[in-house]
Short mmCIF file of C-alpha atoms and ligand atoms in Angstrom, two decimals:
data_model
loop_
_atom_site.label_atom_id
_atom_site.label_comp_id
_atom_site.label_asym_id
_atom_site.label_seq_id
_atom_site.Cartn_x
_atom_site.Cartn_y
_atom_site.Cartn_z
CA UNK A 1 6.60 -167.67 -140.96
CA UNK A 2 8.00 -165.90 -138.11
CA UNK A 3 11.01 -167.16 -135.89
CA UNK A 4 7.88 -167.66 -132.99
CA UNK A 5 5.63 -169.04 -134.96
CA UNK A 6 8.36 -171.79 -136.40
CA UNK A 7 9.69 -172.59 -133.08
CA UNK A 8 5.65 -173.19 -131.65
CA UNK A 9 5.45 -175.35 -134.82
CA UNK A 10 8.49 -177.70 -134.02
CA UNK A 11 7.17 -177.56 -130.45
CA UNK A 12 3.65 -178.76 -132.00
CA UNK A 13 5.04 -181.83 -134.02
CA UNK A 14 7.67 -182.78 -131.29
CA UNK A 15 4.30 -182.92 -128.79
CA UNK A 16 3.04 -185.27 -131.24
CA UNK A 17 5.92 -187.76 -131.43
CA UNK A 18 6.36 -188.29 -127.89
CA UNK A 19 9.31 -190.25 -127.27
CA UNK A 20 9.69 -191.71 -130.63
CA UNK A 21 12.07 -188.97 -131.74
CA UNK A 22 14.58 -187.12 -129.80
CA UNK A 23 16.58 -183.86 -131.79
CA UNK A 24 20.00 -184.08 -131.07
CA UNK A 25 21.93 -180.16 -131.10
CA UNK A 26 25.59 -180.14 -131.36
CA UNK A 27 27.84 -177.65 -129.26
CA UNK A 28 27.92 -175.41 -132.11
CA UNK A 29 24.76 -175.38 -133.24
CA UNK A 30 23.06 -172.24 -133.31
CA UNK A 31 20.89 -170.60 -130.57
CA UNK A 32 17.08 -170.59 -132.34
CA UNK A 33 17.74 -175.07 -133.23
CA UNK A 34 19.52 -175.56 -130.33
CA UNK A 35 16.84 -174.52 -127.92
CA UNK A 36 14.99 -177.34 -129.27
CA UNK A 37 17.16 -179.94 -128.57
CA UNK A 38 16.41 -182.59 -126.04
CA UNK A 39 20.63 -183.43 -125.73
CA UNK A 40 23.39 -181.34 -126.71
CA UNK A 41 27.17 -182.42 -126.75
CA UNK A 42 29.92 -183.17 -128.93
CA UNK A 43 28.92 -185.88 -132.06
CA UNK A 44 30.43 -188.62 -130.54
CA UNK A 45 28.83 -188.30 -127.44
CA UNK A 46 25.51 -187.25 -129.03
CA UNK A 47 25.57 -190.11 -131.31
CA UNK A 48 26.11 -192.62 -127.78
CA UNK A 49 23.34 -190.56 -125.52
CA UNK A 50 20.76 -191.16 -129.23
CA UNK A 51 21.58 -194.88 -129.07
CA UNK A 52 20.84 -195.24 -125.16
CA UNK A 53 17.01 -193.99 -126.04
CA UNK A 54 14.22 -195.61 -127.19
CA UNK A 55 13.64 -193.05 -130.19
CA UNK A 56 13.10 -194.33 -133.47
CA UNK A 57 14.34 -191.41 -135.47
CA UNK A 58 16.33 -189.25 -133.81
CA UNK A 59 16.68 -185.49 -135.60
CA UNK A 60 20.73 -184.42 -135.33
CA UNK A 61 21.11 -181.04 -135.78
CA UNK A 62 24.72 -180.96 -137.07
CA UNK A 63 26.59 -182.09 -139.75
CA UNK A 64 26.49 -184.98 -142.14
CA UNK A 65 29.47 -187.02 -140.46
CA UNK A 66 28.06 -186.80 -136.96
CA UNK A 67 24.58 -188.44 -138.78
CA UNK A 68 26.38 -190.97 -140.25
CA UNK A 69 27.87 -191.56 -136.79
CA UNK A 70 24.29 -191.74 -135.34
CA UNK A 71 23.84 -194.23 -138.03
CA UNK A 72 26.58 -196.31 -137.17
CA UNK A 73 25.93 -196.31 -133.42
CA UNK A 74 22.59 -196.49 -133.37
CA UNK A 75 19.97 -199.03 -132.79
CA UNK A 76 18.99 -200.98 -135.66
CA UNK A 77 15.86 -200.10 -135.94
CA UNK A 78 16.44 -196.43 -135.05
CA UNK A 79 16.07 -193.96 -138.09
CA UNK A 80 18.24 -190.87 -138.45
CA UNK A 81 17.64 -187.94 -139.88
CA UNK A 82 19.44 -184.64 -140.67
CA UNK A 83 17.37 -181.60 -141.38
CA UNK A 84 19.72 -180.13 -144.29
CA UNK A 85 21.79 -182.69 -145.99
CA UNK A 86 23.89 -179.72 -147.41
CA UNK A 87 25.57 -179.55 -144.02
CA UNK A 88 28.51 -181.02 -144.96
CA UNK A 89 31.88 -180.48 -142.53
CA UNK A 90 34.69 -178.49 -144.64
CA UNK A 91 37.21 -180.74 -142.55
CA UNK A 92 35.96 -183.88 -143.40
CA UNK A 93 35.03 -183.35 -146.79
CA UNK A 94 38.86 -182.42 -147.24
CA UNK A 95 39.56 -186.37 -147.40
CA UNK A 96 37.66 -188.65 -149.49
CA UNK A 97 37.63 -192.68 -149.47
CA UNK A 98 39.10 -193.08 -152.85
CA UNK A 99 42.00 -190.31 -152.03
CA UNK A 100 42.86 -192.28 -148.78
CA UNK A 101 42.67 -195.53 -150.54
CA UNK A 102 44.86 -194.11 -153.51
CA UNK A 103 47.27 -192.76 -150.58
CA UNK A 104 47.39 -196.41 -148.67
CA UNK A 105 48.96 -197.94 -152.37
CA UNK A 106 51.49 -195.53 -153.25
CA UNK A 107 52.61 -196.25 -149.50
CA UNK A 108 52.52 -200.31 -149.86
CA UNK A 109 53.90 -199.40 -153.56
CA UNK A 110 57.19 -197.80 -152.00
CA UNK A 111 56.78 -200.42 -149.20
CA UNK A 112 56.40 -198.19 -146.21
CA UNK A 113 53.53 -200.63 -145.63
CA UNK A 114 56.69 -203.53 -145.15
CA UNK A 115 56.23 -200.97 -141.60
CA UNK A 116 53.71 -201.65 -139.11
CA UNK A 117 51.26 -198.25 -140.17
CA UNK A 118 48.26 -197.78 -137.88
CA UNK A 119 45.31 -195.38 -139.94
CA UNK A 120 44.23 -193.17 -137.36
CA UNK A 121 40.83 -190.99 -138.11
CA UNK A 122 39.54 -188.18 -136.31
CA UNK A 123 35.69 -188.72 -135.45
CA UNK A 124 35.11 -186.19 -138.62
CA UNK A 125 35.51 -188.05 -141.59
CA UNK A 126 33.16 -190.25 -143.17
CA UNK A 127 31.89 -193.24 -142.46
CA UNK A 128 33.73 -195.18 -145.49
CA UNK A 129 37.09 -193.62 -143.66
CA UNK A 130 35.91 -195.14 -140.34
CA UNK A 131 35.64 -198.09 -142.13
CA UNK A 132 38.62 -197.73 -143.58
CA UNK A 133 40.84 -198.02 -140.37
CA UNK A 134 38.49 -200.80 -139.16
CA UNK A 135 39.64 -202.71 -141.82
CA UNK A 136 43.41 -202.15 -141.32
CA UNK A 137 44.41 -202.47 -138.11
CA UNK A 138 43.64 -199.04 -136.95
CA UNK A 139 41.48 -196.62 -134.85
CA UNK A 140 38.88 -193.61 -134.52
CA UNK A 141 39.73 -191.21 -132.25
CA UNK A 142 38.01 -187.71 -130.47
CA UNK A 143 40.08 -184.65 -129.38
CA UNK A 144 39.25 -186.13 -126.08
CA UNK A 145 40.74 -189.19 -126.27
CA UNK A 146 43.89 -188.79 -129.14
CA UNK A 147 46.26 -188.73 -126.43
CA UNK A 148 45.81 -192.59 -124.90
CA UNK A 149 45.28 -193.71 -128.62
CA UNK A 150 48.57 -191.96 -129.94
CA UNK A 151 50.05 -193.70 -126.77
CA UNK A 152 48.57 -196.79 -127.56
CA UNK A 153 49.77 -196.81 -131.26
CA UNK A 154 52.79 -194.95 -131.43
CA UNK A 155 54.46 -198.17 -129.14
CA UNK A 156 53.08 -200.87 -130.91
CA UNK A 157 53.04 -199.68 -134.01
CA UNK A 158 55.73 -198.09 -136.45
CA UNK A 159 54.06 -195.22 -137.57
CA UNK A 160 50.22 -193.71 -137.92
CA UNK A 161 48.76 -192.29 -140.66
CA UNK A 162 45.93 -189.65 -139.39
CA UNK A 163 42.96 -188.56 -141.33
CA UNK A 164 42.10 -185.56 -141.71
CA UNK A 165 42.73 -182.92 -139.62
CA UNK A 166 46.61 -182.11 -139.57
CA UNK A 167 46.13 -179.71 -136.68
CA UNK A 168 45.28 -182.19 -134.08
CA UNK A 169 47.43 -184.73 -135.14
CA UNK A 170 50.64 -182.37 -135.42
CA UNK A 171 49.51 -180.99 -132.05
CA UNK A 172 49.16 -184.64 -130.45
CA UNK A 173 52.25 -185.95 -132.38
CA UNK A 174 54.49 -182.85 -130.46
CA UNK A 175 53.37 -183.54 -127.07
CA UNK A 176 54.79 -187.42 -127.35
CA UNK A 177 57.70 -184.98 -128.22
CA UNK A 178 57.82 -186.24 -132.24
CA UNK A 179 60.13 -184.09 -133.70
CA UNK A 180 58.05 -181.98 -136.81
CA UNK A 181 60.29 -183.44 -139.68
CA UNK A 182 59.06 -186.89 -138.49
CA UNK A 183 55.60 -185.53 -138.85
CA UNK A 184 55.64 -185.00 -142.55
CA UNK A 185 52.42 -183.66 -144.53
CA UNK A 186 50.37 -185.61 -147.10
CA UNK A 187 49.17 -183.70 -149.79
CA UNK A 188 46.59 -185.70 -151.87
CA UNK A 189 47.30 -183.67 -154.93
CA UNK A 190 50.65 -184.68 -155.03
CA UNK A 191 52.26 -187.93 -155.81
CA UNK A 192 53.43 -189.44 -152.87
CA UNK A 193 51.89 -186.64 -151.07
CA UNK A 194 54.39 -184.16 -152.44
CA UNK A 195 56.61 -186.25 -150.18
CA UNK A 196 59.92 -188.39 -150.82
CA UNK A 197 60.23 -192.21 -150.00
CA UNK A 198 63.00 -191.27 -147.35
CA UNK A 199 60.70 -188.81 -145.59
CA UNK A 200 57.60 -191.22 -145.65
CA UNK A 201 60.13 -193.97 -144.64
CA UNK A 202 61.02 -192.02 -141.58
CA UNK A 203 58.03 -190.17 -140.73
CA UNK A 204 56.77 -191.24 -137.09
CA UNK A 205 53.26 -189.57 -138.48
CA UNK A 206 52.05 -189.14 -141.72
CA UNK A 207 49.69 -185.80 -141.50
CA UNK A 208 46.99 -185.65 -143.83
CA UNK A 209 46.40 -182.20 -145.46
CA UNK A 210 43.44 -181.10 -143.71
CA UNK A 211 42.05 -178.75 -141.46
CA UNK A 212 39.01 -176.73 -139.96
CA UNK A 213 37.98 -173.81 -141.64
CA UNK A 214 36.87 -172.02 -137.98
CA UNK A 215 39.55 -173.37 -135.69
CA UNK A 216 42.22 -173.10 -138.72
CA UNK A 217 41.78 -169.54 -138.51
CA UNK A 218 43.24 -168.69 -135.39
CA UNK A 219 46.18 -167.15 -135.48
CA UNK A 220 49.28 -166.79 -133.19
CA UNK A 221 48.88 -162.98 -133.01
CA UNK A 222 45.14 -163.32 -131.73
CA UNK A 223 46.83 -165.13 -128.63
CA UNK A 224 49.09 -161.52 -128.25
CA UNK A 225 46.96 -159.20 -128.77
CA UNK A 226 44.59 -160.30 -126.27
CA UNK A 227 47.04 -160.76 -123.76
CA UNK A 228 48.25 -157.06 -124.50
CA UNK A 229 44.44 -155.67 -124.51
CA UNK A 230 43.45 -157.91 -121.33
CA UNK A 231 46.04 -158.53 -118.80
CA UNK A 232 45.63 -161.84 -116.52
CA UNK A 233 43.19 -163.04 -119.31
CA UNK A 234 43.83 -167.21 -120.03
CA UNK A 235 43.79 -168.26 -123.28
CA UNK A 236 41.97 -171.60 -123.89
CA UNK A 237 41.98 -172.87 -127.74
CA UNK A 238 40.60 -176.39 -129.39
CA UNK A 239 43.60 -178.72 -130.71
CA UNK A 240 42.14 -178.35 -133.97
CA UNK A 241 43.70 -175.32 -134.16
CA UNK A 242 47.16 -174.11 -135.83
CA UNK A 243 50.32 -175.38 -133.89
CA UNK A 244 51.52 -171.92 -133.17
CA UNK A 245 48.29 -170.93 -131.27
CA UNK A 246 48.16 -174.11 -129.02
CA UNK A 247 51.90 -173.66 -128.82
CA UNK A 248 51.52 -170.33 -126.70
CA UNK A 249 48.04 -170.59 -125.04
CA UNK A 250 47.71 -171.69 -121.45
CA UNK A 251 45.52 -174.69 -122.33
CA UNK A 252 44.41 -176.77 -124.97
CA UNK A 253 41.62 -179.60 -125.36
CA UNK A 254 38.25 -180.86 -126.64
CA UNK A 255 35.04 -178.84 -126.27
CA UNK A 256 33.78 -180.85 -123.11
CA UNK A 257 37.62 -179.69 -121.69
CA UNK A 258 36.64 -176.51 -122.74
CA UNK A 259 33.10 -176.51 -121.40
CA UNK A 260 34.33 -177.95 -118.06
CA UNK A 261 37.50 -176.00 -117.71
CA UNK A 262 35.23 -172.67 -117.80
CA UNK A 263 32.66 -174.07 -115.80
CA UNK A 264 35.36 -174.85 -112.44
CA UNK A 265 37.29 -171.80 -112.80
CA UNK A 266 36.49 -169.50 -109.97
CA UNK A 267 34.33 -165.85 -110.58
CA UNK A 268 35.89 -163.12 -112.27
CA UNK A 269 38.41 -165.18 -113.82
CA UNK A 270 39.30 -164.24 -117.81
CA UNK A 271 38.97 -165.91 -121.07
CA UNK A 272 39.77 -165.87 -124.53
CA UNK A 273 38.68 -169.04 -125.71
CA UNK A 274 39.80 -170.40 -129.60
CA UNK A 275 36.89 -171.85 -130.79
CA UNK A 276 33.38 -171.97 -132.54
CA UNK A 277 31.85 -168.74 -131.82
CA UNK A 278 28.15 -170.41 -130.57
CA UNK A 279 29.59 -171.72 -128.15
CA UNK A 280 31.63 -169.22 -126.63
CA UNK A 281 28.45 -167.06 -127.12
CA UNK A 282 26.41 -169.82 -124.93
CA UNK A 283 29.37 -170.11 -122.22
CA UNK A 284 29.30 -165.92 -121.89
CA UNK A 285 25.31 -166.25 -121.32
CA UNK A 286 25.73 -168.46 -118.58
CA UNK A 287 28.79 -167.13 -116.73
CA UNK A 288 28.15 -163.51 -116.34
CA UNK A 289 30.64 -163.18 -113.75
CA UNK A 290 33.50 -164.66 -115.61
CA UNK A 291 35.07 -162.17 -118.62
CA UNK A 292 34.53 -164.94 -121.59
CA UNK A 293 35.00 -163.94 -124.86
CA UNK A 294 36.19 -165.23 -128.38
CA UNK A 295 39.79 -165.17 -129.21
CA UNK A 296 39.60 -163.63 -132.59
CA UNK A 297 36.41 -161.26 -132.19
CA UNK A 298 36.14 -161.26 -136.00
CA UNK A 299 35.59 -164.77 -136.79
CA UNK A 300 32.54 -166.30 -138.04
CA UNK A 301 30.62 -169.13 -136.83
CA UNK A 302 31.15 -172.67 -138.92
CA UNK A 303 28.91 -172.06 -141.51
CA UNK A 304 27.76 -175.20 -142.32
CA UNK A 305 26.55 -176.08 -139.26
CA UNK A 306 24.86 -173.18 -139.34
CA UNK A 307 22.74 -174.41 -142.37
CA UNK A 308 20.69 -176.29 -140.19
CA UNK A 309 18.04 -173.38 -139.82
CA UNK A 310 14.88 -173.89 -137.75
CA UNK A 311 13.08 -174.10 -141.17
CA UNK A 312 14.82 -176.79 -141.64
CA UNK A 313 14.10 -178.60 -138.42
CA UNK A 314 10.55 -177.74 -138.99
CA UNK A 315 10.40 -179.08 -142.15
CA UNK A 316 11.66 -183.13 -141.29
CA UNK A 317 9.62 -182.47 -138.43
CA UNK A 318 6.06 -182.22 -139.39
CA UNK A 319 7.16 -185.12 -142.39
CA UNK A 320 7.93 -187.39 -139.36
CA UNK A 321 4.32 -186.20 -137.74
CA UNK A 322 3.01 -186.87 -141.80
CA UNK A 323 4.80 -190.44 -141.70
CA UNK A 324 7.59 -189.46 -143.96
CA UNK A 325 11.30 -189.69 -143.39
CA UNK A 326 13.12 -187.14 -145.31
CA UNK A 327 16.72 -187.00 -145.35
CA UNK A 328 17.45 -190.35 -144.19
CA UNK A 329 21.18 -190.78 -143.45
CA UNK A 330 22.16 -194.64 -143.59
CA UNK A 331 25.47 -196.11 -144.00
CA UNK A 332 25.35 -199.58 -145.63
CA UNK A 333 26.31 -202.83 -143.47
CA UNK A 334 29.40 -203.37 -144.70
CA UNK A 335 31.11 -199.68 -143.98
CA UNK A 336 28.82 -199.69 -140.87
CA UNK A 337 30.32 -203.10 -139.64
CA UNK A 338 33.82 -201.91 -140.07
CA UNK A 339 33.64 -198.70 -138.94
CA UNK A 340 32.49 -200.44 -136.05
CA UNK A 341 35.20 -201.94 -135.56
CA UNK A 342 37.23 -199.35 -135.42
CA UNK A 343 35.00 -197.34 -132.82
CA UNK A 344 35.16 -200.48 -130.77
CA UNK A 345 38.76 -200.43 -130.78
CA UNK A 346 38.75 -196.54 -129.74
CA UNK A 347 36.44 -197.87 -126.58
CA UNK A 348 38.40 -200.53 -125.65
CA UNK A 349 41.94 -198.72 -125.48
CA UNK A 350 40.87 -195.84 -123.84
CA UNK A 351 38.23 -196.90 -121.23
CA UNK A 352 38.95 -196.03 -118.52
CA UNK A 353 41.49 -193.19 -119.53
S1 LIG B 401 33.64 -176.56 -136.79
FE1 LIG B 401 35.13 -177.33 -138.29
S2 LIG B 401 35.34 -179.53 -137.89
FE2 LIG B 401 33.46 -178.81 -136.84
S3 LIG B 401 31.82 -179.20 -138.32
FE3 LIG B 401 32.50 -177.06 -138.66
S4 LIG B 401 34.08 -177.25 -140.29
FE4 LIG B 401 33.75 -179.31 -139.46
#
C-alpha cells in the first residue's frame, strides 16, 4: 500500500469509530502517525488529556511506558492500545523491577535504609517501578516538575534514590547545589552498585545508571561548535541530556519548556535546540522566521518511537473497526493501585508549582 492510500485507510476506520477511540501522538512521534493524532503532548500529559475523554480505547502512538501510563490513568473501562508493542524506551528498559528491588536490599542490608531514602522515578520506567515508589514512601516525577519534588524530598527526607535516567537527576541534584561526590552512580552490575558503604552512606542522591540513547548523545562540543558557526544563536537542550551540555547552554527544561520557550521568543531569533530530532523538525515547519535547528545535525531520531509506522496504526485500527483489540497494554490492579499512589503524590506536591 502506498503512504496515501494507508493514511485514507486510518482516516476510513477512525470515521467509523467516532468518538470511541481517540490516537494519542507523542512529541516525537514521527510526521506520517502524527498527523493522525487527535492530541499530541508529552506521555504524561497525553495519558491525563486520554483519561478526560469518553474513548474506550484510545490508540498511543509512542512507547510502551507511556501505554502503561494510559493504563494506569485511565478510565476503567477505557482500553489501550499500542500499535507496535516492540516500541520499547532504551531508557526505561535500562532498569528493571527485580534490579531495583535487588538494589533496595543490598541498601537496607548495609543499613542505608536505617536513613530516611525517598525512590524517586522519572515518568519512563515501568509501571512495576511506579509501583515501586508508591509502595515506599516515594514519588514519580516529569522533567517538568523534578524541581518542586527534589525540593520537596531532599528536606524531608535523607536521601533519594532516582530511577532511571542519571542525566536528569544529576542535572536536578546540581541546581539544589549537591555537590557530584554526594551524587554517586548505581551500577546494577555491580555489587553495591560498584559503590562503597561510605559513599552510599553519604550520598545526598543515589543515581541510577541510566540514560537516553538520543538526548545522551549530545555532546559538550555540539554546544561550541554551533556557537562558533552561528553567532547570537541560543542553545536550548532537554535535562535528559549529559551534565556538560546543560552545564553550558543558555537554557534547559522539558519539551513543553522547550515548545513554549520557542514559541514566545520574538522573530528572527536563533536556535540550536538538544533534543529529539521530530520535533525540532515540527518546531522549524512552523516558525519560518525563527533560525531553529538541531544541535547535533547528525543525530538520529529515537528509534523506537519511530517503530510505530503508519502500518502499524493501520493495522490496530481496522481490528478495532473488526471488534478486535490487538496489543492490549494492561497493568494488573495491584502495580496499577500503587503506582497510583505514587502519581498521586507527584500531583499533590507540585500543584500548583
Ligand atoms: S527519546 Fe529517549 S527517553 Fe524518550 S522514548 Fe526515546 S529512548 Fe526513551
Amino acid at each position: 500500500m502506498s503512504g496515501a492510500e494507508i493514511a485514507e485507510r486510518i482516516e476510513a476506520a477512525r470515521a467509523v469509530l467516532g468518538p470511541r477511540v481517540v490516537i494519542l501522538g507523542h512529541h516525537y512521534q514521527r510526521d506520517d502517525v502524527i498527523r493522525h493524532a487527535d492530541l499530541t503532548g508529552d506521555s504524561y500529559q497525553l495519558s491525563v488529556m486520554a483519561s478526560k475523554t469518553d474513548a474506550e480505547f484510545i490508540v498511543f502512538c509512542g512507547v510502551h511506558f507511556m501505554a502503561e501510563s494510559a493504563d494506569i490513568l485511565g478510565k476503567p473501562a477505557q482500553r489501550v492500545i499500542l500499535p507496535d508493542l516492540g516500541a520499547g524506551c532504551s531508557m526505561a528498559d535500562m532498569a528493571t523491577i527485580d534490579q531495583v528491588e535487588d538494589a533496595w536490599d543490598q541498601l537496607r542490608y548495609i543499613g542505608v535504609l536505617d536513613q530516611r531514602v525517598a525512590p524517586i522515578t522519572y515518568m519512563n520506567s515501568s509501571a512495576a517501578i511506579k509501583a515501586f515508589c508508591g509502595r515506599n514512601e516515594g514519588v514519580v516525577c516529569t522533567s517538568s516538575n523534578a524541581i518542586p519534588l527534589f525540593d520537596h524530598y531532599l528536606k524531608e527526607f535523607d536521601k533519594m534514590f532516582f530511577f532511571p535516567d542519571q542525566h536528569l537527576g544529576r542535572n536536578t541534584g546540581s541546581k539544589f547545589g549537591i555537590p557530584l561526590q554526594q551524587m554517586v552512580l548505581w551500577d546494577p552490575h555491580k555489587e553495591l552498585g560498584g559503590n562503597t558503604e561510605e559513599q552510599l552512606r553519604d550520598a545526598k542522591l543515589i543515581l541510577w545508571r541510566g540514560h537516553c540513547s538520543v538526548h545522551g548523545r549530545f555532546k559538550d562540543w555540539h554546544v561550541d561548535k554551533v556557537r562558533r558557526d552561528v553567532p547570537g544563536i541560543q542553545v536550548l537542550v532537554h535535562p535528559e541530556c549529559p551534565k556538560e551540555v546543560v552545564d553550558i547552554s543558555d537554557l534547559d527544561g522539558s519539551t513543553s519548556f522547550i515548545i513554549k520557550t520557542v514559541e514566545n521568543s520574538p522573530a528572527g531569533s536563533k536556535w540550536a535546540i538538544g533534543t529529539e530530532v521530530n520535533l525540532v523538525n515540527r518546531l522549524q515547519d512552523r516558525f519560518p522566521d525563527k533560525d531553529i535547528r538541531l544541535l547535533a545535525p547528525d543525530l538520529c531520531m529515537c528509534a523506537t518511537m519511530y517503530r510505530i509506522a503508519p502500518q502499524n496504526l493501520v493495522w490496530a485500527m481496522e481490528n478495532l473497526v473488526a471488534g478486535k483489540v490487538v496489543n492490549e497494554i494492561v497493568v494488573d490492579d495491584e502495580t496499577k493501585h500503587w503506582a497510583k499512589t505514587a502519581l498521586s503524590r507527584m500531583i499533590a506536591l507540585t500543584e500548583g508549582s
